[in-house]
mmCIF file of C-alpha atoms and ligand atoms in Angstrom:
data_model
loop_
_atom_site.group_PDB
_atom_site.id
_atom_site.type_symbol
_atom_site.label_atom_id
_atom_site.label_comp_id
_atom_site.label_asym_id
_atom_site.label_seq_id
_atom_site.Cartn_x
_atom_site.Cartn_y
_atom_site.Cartn_z
ATOM 1 C CA MET F 23 60.232 -19.077 27.787
ATOM 2 C CA SER F 24 63.324 -19.964 29.634
ATOM 3 C CA HIS F 25 66.898 -18.648 28.975
ATOM 4 C CA ALA F 26 68.707 -21.143 31.173
ATOM 5 C CA PRO F 27 70.805 -23.607 29.224
ATOM 6 C CA SER F 28 68.778 -26.608 28.064
ATOM 7 C CA PRO F 29 69.146 -29.902 29.887
ATOM 8 C CA PHE F 30 67.396 -31.620 26.911
ATOM 9 C CA ARG F 31 68.710 -33.261 23.872
ATOM 10 C CA THR F 32 66.774 -33.239 20.659
ATOM 11 C CA ALA F 33 65.870 -36.289 18.509
ATOM 12 C CA VAL F 34 63.911 -37.100 15.415
ATOM 13 C CA THR F 35 62.305 -40.227 14.327
ATOM 14 C CA LEU F 36 63.362 -42.335 11.339
ATOM 15 C CA CYS F 37 61.318 -45.321 10.044
ATOM 16 C CA THR F 38 62.605 -47.814 7.366
ATOM 17 C CA PHE F 39 59.933 -50.366 6.988
ATOM 18 C CA PRO F 40 56.882 -50.043 4.601
ATOM 19 C CA GLU F 41 54.395 -51.555 7.016
ATOM 20 C CA ALA F 42 54.813 -48.237 9.264
ATOM 21 C CA ALA F 43 54.956 -45.959 6.121
ATOM 22 C CA ALA F 44 51.735 -44.190 7.405
ATOM 23 C CA GLY F 45 53.017 -44.062 10.985
ATOM 24 C CA PRO F 46 53.861 -41.017 13.029
ATOM 25 C CA PHE F 47 57.488 -40.684 12.081
ATOM 26 C CA VAL F 48 59.202 -37.808 10.532
ATOM 27 C CA PHE F 49 61.544 -39.429 8.116
ATOM 28 C CA HIS F 50 60.575 -42.549 6.149
ATOM 29 C CA GLY F 51 62.974 -44.322 3.979
ATOM 30 C CA THR F 52 66.542 -45.230 4.000
ATOM 31 C CA LEU F 53 68.800 -44.810 6.999
ATOM 32 C CA GLU F 54 71.315 -42.956 4.915
ATOM 33 C CA ASP F 55 68.801 -40.347 3.850
ATOM 34 C CA GLY F 56 67.278 -40.148 7.367
ATOM 35 C CA PHE F 57 70.632 -39.559 9.185
ATOM 36 C CA ALA F 58 71.670 -36.998 6.535
ATOM 37 C CA LYS F 59 68.380 -35.093 6.972
ATOM 38 C CA ALA F 60 68.485 -35.271 10.763
ATOM 39 C CA ALA F 61 72.047 -33.956 10.767
ATOM 40 C CA ALA F 62 71.302 -31.267 8.322
ATOM 41 C CA HIS F 63 68.383 -29.925 10.501
ATOM 42 C CA GLY F 64 70.689 -29.914 13.494
ATOM 43 C CA PHE F 65 69.197 -32.592 15.787
ATOM 44 C CA ASP F 66 71.304 -34.139 18.324
ATOM 45 C CA ALA F 67 70.120 -37.774 17.796
ATOM 46 C CA VAL F 68 67.896 -39.994 15.823
ATOM 47 C CA GLU F 69 65.272 -42.451 17.156
ATOM 48 C CA LEU F 70 65.093 -45.600 14.980
ATOM 49 C CA PHE F 71 62.103 -47.629 13.800
ATOM 50 C CA LEU F 72 63.389 -50.688 11.984
ATOM 51 C CA PRO F 73 61.777 -53.882 10.893
ATOM 52 C CA GLY F 74 63.676 -56.090 13.416
ATOM 53 C CA PRO F 75 66.930 -56.693 15.313
ATOM 54 C CA ASP F 76 68.812 -57.985 12.279
ATOM 55 C CA ALA F 77 67.671 -55.698 9.613
ATOM 56 C CA VAL F 78 70.813 -53.568 9.550
ATOM 57 C CA PRO F 79 74.239 -54.420 10.921
ATOM 58 C CA VAL F 80 75.074 -52.578 14.120
ATOM 59 C CA GLU F 81 78.446 -51.449 12.543
ATOM 60 C CA GLU F 82 76.487 -49.740 9.646
ATOM 61 C CA ILE F 83 74.461 -47.752 12.092
ATOM 62 C CA LEU F 84 77.410 -46.719 14.264
ATOM 63 C CA ALA F 85 79.265 -45.707 11.034
ATOM 64 C CA LEU F 86 76.306 -43.568 10.141
ATOM 65 C CA ALA F 87 76.085 -42.093 13.619
ATOM 66 C CA ASP F 88 79.836 -41.332 13.535
ATOM 67 C CA GLN F 89 79.731 -39.704 10.021
ATOM 68 C CA HIS F 90 76.708 -37.430 10.913
ATOM 69 C CA LYS F 91 77.705 -36.860 14.619
ATOM 70 C CA LEU F 92 74.407 -38.096 15.750
ATOM 71 C CA ALA F 93 73.517 -40.244 18.918
ATOM 72 C CA ILE F 94 70.903 -42.962 18.814
ATOM 73 C CA ALA F 95 68.257 -41.710 21.255
ATOM 74 C CA ALA F 96 66.175 -44.861 21.276
ATOM 75 C CA VAL F 97 65.085 -47.819 19.227
ATOM 76 C CA GLY F 98 61.278 -48.559 18.805
ATOM 77 C CA SER F 99 59.862 -52.088 18.861
ATOM 78 C CA GLY F 100 56.635 -51.368 17.186
ATOM 79 C CA ALA F 101 57.612 -53.582 14.093
ATOM 80 C CA GLY F 102 57.090 -56.540 16.482
ATOM 81 C CA MET F 103 53.326 -55.707 16.367
ATOM 82 C CA VAL F 104 52.875 -53.793 13.113
ATOM 83 C CA LYS F 105 55.012 -56.182 10.975
ATOM 84 C CA HIS F 106 55.137 -59.364 12.912
ATOM 85 C CA GLY F 107 51.771 -59.291 14.739
ATOM 86 C CA LEU F 108 53.503 -59.937 18.153
ATOM 87 C CA SER F 109 52.129 -58.905 21.524
ATOM 88 C CA LEU F 110 53.378 -59.501 25.003
ATOM 89 C CA THR F 111 49.779 -60.185 26.250
ATOM 90 C CA ASP F 112 48.686 -62.446 23.387
ATOM 91 C CA PRO F 113 46.448 -65.300 24.687
ATOM 92 C CA ASP F 114 48.755 -67.868 22.981
ATOM 93 C CA ALA F 115 51.831 -68.803 24.979
ATOM 94 C CA GLY F 116 53.888 -69.339 21.778
ATOM 95 C CA GLN F 117 53.143 -65.976 20.461
ATOM 96 C CA ARG F 118 53.961 -64.316 23.818
ATOM 97 C CA GLU F 119 57.231 -66.204 23.806
ATOM 98 C CA LYS F 120 58.052 -64.970 20.287
ATOM 99 C CA ALA F 121 57.159 -61.414 21.485
ATOM 100 C CA ARG F 122 59.596 -61.573 24.331
ATOM 101 C CA THR F 123 62.332 -63.082 22.176
ATOM 102 C CA PHE F 124 61.817 -60.252 19.618
ATOM 103 C CA LEU F 125 62.117 -57.687 22.385
ATOM 104 C CA ARG F 126 65.235 -59.437 23.921
ATOM 105 C CA GLU F 127 66.984 -59.308 20.485
ATOM 106 C CA MET F 128 65.965 -55.704 20.040
ATOM 107 C CA ILE F 129 67.499 -54.943 23.420
ATOM 108 C CA HIS F 130 70.779 -56.617 22.521
ATOM 109 C CA PHE F 131 70.892 -54.799 19.118
ATOM 110 C CA ALA F 132 70.057 -51.300 20.516
ATOM 111 C CA GLY F 133 72.426 -51.872 23.614
ATOM 112 C CA LYS F 134 75.352 -52.121 21.159
ATOM 113 C CA LEU F 135 74.149 -48.657 19.895
ATOM 114 C CA GLY F 136 74.026 -47.332 23.393
ATOM 115 C CA ALA F 137 70.289 -46.896 23.092
ATOM 116 C CA PRO F 138 67.235 -47.983 25.187
ATOM 117 C CA VAL F 139 64.329 -49.862 23.411
ATOM 118 C CA ILE F 140 60.828 -48.660 23.570
ATOM 119 C CA LEU F 141 57.779 -50.753 24.352
ATOM 120 C CA GLY F 142 54.673 -49.189 22.795
ATOM 121 C CA SER F 143 52.206 -51.113 20.739
ATOM 122 C CA MET F 144 53.749 -54.437 21.411
ATOM 123 C CA GLN F 145 52.415 -54.392 25.031
ATOM 124 C CA GLY F 146 48.996 -55.340 23.444
ATOM 125 C CA LYS F 147 45.850 -55.306 25.620
ATOM 126 C CA SER F 148 43.553 -57.226 27.823
ATOM 127 C CA GLY F 149 40.195 -58.610 26.741
ATOM 128 C CA GLY F 150 38.513 -61.778 25.415
ATOM 129 C CA THR F 151 40.011 -64.672 27.307
ATOM 130 C CA VAL F 152 42.803 -62.418 28.799
ATOM 131 C CA SER F 153 41.838 -60.820 32.157
ATOM 132 C CA ARG F 154 43.359 -57.457 33.043
ATOM 133 C CA GLU F 155 45.082 -59.212 35.990
ATOM 134 C CA GLN F 156 46.584 -61.753 33.681
ATOM 135 C CA ALA F 157 47.720 -59.201 31.106
ATOM 136 C CA LEU F 158 49.371 -57.103 33.903
ATOM 137 C CA ASP F 159 51.140 -60.198 35.219
ATOM 138 C CA TRP F 160 52.503 -60.916 31.676
ATOM 139 C CA LEU F 161 53.465 -57.252 31.234
ATOM 140 C CA ALA F 162 55.334 -57.119 34.626
ATOM 141 C CA GLU F 163 57.253 -60.435 33.709
ATOM 142 C CA ALA F 164 58.244 -59.007 30.396
ATOM 143 C CA LEU F 165 59.253 -55.641 31.782
ATOM 144 C CA GLN F 166 61.328 -57.286 34.494
ATOM 145 C CA GLU F 167 63.165 -59.336 31.857
ATOM 146 C CA ALA F 168 63.541 -56.345 29.587
ATOM 147 C CA GLY F 169 65.066 -54.087 32.401
ATOM 148 C CA ALA F 170 67.492 -56.845 33.271
ATOM 149 C CA ALA F 171 68.494 -57.462 29.669
ATOM 150 C CA ALA F 172 69.191 -53.700 29.089
ATOM 151 C CA ALA F 173 71.154 -53.168 32.321
ATOM 152 C CA PRO F 174 74.493 -54.492 31.202
ATOM 153 C CA TYR F 175 74.522 -51.888 28.224
ATOM 154 C CA GLY F 176 74.076 -49.078 30.817
ATOM 155 C CA VAL F 177 70.748 -48.071 29.354
ATOM 156 C CA PRO F 178 67.190 -48.457 30.750
ATOM 157 C CA PHE F 179 64.248 -50.004 29.044
ATOM 158 C CA LEU F 180 61.335 -47.669 28.094
ATOM 159 C CA TYR F 181 57.683 -48.383 28.805
ATOM 160 C CA GLU F 182 55.178 -46.102 27.126
ATOM 161 C CA ALA F 183 51.517 -45.568 28.283
ATOM 162 C CA LEU F 184 49.428 -45.174 25.210
ATOM 163 C CA ASN F 185 46.108 -43.558 24.695
ATOM 164 C CA ARG F 186 42.816 -45.617 25.253
ATOM 165 C CA TYR F 187 42.458 -46.311 21.513
ATOM 166 C CA GLU F 188 45.753 -48.185 21.371
ATOM 167 C CA THR F 189 45.839 -50.081 24.734
ATOM 168 C CA ASN F 190 43.724 -50.568 27.862
ATOM 169 C CA LEU F 191 46.658 -51.567 29.995
ATOM 170 C CA PHE F 192 48.062 -48.047 31.086
ATOM 171 C CA ASN F 193 46.939 -44.709 29.776
ATOM 172 C CA LEU F 194 48.149 -42.476 32.518
ATOM 173 C CA GLN F 195 51.749 -41.756 33.600
ATOM 174 C CA ALA F 196 50.967 -42.026 37.359
ATOM 175 C CA ALA F 197 49.355 -45.428 36.872
ATOM 176 C CA ALA F 198 52.214 -46.732 34.926
ATOM 177 C CA ALA F 199 54.714 -45.456 37.460
ATOM 178 C CA ALA F 200 52.752 -46.947 40.314
ATOM 179 C CA PHE F 201 52.845 -50.293 38.493
ATOM 180 C CA LEU F 202 56.611 -50.234 38.087
ATOM 181 C CA GLU F 203 56.901 -49.370 41.736
ATOM 182 C CA GLU F 204 54.500 -51.950 43.055
ATOM 183 C CA ARG F 205 55.916 -54.761 40.914
ATOM 184 C CA GLY F 206 59.525 -53.894 41.904
ATOM 185 C CA ILE F 207 60.486 -53.527 38.172
ATOM 186 C CA ALA F 208 64.107 -52.298 37.917
ATOM 187 C CA ASN F 209 65.811 -50.367 35.240
ATOM 188 C CA VAL F 210 62.570 -49.496 33.370
ATOM 189 C CA LYS F 211 61.688 -45.884 32.774
ATOM 190 C CA LEU F 212 58.708 -44.242 31.290
ATOM 191 C CA LEU F 213 58.338 -42.763 27.948
ATOM 192 C CA ALA F 214 55.914 -39.819 28.148
ATOM 193 C CA ASP F 215 54.287 -39.140 24.659
ATOM 194 C CA LEU F 216 52.733 -35.765 24.784
ATOM 195 C CA PHE F 217 50.169 -36.759 22.118
ATOM 196 C CA HIS F 218 48.922 -39.638 24.185
ATOM 197 C CA MET F 219 49.030 -37.446 27.396
ATOM 198 C CA ASN F 220 46.909 -34.757 25.572
ATOM 199 C CA ILE F 221 44.245 -37.327 25.197
ATOM 200 C CA GLU F 222 44.377 -38.943 28.632
ATOM 201 C CA GLU F 223 45.798 -36.621 31.352
ATOM 202 C CA ASP F 224 43.821 -34.047 33.315
ATOM 203 C CA ASP F 225 46.934 -31.796 33.523
ATOM 204 C CA VAL F 226 49.831 -32.832 31.229
ATOM 205 C CA ALA F 227 52.382 -30.461 33.025
ATOM 206 C CA ALA F 228 51.364 -31.755 36.472
ATOM 207 C CA ALA F 229 51.560 -35.380 35.257
ATOM 208 C CA LEU F 230 55.077 -34.936 33.838
ATOM 209 C CA MET F 231 56.129 -33.294 37.092
ATOM 210 C CA ALA F 232 54.677 -36.112 39.205
ATOM 211 C CA ALA F 233 56.268 -38.765 36.944
ATOM 212 C CA GLY F 234 59.652 -36.955 37.154
ATOM 213 C CA PRO F 235 61.850 -39.684 38.683
ATOM 214 C CA TRP F 236 60.480 -42.283 36.241
ATOM 215 C CA LEU F 237 60.845 -40.255 33.088
ATOM 216 C CA GLY F 238 63.291 -41.607 30.577
ATOM 217 C CA HIS F 239 62.184 -40.314 27.274
ATOM 218 C CA VAL F 240 59.647 -37.754 25.835
ATOM 219 C CA HIS F 241 57.990 -37.787 22.497
ATOM 220 C CA TRP F 242 57.552 -34.156 21.622
ATOM 221 C CA ALA F 243 54.265 -33.760 19.656
ATOM 222 C CA ASP F 244 51.487 -31.160 19.578
ATOM 223 C CA SER F 245 47.877 -32.155 20.450
ATOM 224 C CA GLN F 246 47.184 -33.506 16.953
ATOM 225 C CA ARG F 247 50.489 -35.415 16.603
ATOM 226 C CA LEU F 248 51.979 -32.830 14.365
ATOM 227 C CA ALA F 249 54.971 -30.622 15.010
ATOM 228 C CA MET F 250 54.834 -28.764 18.259
ATOM 229 C CA GLY F 251 53.540 -25.216 17.581
ATOM 230 C CA THR F 252 50.901 -26.323 15.011
ATOM 231 C CA GLY F 253 48.213 -27.556 17.381
ATOM 232 C CA HIS F 254 46.784 -26.362 20.668
ATOM 233 C CA THR F 255 49.345 -27.544 23.204
ATOM 234 C CA ASP F 256 51.185 -24.767 25.124
ATOM 235 C CA PRO F 257 54.728 -26.070 25.486
ATOM 236 C CA ALA F 258 55.910 -23.492 28.043
ATOM 237 C CA PRO F 259 54.371 -25.244 31.263
ATOM 238 C CA LEU F 260 55.436 -28.567 29.831
ATOM 239 C CA VAL F 261 59.112 -27.484 29.491
ATOM 240 C CA ALA F 262 58.862 -25.887 32.994
ATOM 241 C CA ALA F 263 57.587 -29.188 34.376
ATOM 242 C CA LEU F 264 60.295 -31.244 32.784
ATOM 243 C CA ARG F 265 62.906 -28.865 34.144
ATOM 244 C CA GLN F 266 61.385 -28.953 37.623
ATOM 245 C CA ALA F 267 61.436 -32.739 37.512
ATOM 246 C CA ASP F 268 65.057 -32.608 36.572
ATOM 247 C CA TYR F 269 64.469 -34.361 33.276
ATOM 248 C CA THR F 270 67.678 -34.532 31.346
ATOM 249 C CA GLY F 271 66.843 -36.914 28.331
ATOM 250 C CA TYR F 272 65.662 -36.663 24.906
ATOM 251 C CA VAL F 273 62.769 -34.684 23.534
ATOM 252 C CA SER F 274 62.045 -36.542 20.285
ATOM 253 C CA ALA F 275 59.605 -35.690 17.460
ATOM 254 C CA GLU F 276 57.335 -38.682 16.945
ATOM 255 C CA ILE F 277 54.889 -36.937 14.692
ATOM 256 C CA PHE F 278 53.311 -37.311 11.147
ATOM 257 C CA PRO F 279 55.500 -35.587 8.468
ATOM 258 C CA ARG F 280 53.055 -32.953 7.572
ATOM 259 C CA PRO F 281 52.982 -30.763 5.573
ATOM 260 C CA ASP F 282 56.145 -32.653 4.735
ATOM 261 C CA ALA F 283 59.161 -34.178 6.660
ATOM 262 C CA ASP F 284 61.410 -31.163 6.323
ATOM 263 C CA ALA F 285 58.739 -28.804 7.421
ATOM 264 C CA ALA F 286 57.876 -30.955 10.473
ATOM 265 C CA ALA F 287 61.515 -31.289 11.433
ATOM 266 C CA ALA F 288 62.231 -27.508 11.132
ATOM 267 C CA GLN F 289 59.110 -26.636 13.060
ATOM 268 C CA THR F 290 59.977 -29.165 15.761
ATOM 269 C CA LEU F 291 63.352 -27.572 16.178
ATOM 270 C CA ALA F 292 61.955 -24.153 16.082
ATOM 271 C CA SER F 293 59.575 -25.018 18.978
ATOM 272 C CA LEU F 294 62.453 -26.584 21.048
ATOM 273 C CA ARG F 295 64.728 -23.473 20.464
ATOM 274 C CA ALA F 296 61.754 -21.047 21.434
ATOM 275 C CA PHE F 297 60.626 -22.988 24.499
ATOM 276 C CA ALA F 298 63.417 -25.304 25.625
ATOM 277 C CA ALA F 299 66.416 -23.184 24.669
ATOM 278 C CA VAL F 300 68.051 -26.222 22.930
HETATM 279 C C1 LER M 9 54.894 -45.295 19.988
HETATM 280 O O1 LER M 9 55.830 -44.608 20.432
HETATM 281 C C2 LER M 9 53.598 -44.673 20.112
HETATM 282 O O2 LER M 9 53.384 -43.580 20.503
HETATM 283 C C3 LER M 9 52.352 -45.457 19.656
HETATM 284 O O3 LER M 9 51.235 -44.640 19.469
HETATM 285 C C4 LER M 9 52.589 -46.348 18.476
HETATM 286 O O4 LER M 9 51.538 -47.211 18.423
HETATM 287 MN MN1 MN M 10 55.124 -42.332 21.277
#
């Protein structure tokens, strides 16, 4: 447990579209309710999962952020896959183009909120007629374009390595960082999700430390994707690694709302207060 002031900012996930109602997000429902809940619990920011780039006017979200004194930590692009069936590595060129357009529009939408966009499930996977080499070329092109589109807003684009059951492109932080480096991809940072890392990494703390310069966002989840402190993750070495890596971004709860959303939110903040001195 550290008593030094926290360099981290706290965030909680809000999801508004029914196709992801069973997803790992704390608050499901309207933005009004989600912002109010996040503020009442005492988070610094919200992370938004919306059906698309034109679902809610930017002004409406900025007004809610201002009213509740909350920042927008990040905006997820998962609806591109979950709602619209889009993947950046789809064998069909037209579908890939639609995926890139969706992502570009999300980046412009989120940029106006001062927030980076996350690429998770929309990265897709290789297989069938799509070789790994081909999928990685398409992923690299899409990441180049996304980093460049985000840059004018003064935010990075976030690439998330997922566990093996969700993608076969990158499951490890080090491999994802090496890919960004080798392909010369600018203005793209890594999102380190502790749930995926618990499944894939030999040593989660060591992986966080090694990925330090690439880290742009953290999903703060216990081993079973519930609130930290309810599973078998020891957060102390992870917080120590993030501090040692000079990480100063968000720690955001992307977890299932169990036993209910309020309990998951409260337990998340309790863990961050105890271990990260937020
Ligand atoms: C998104 O942040 C994530 O972690 C994925 O598991 C969602 O498919
Ligand atoms: Mn995640």
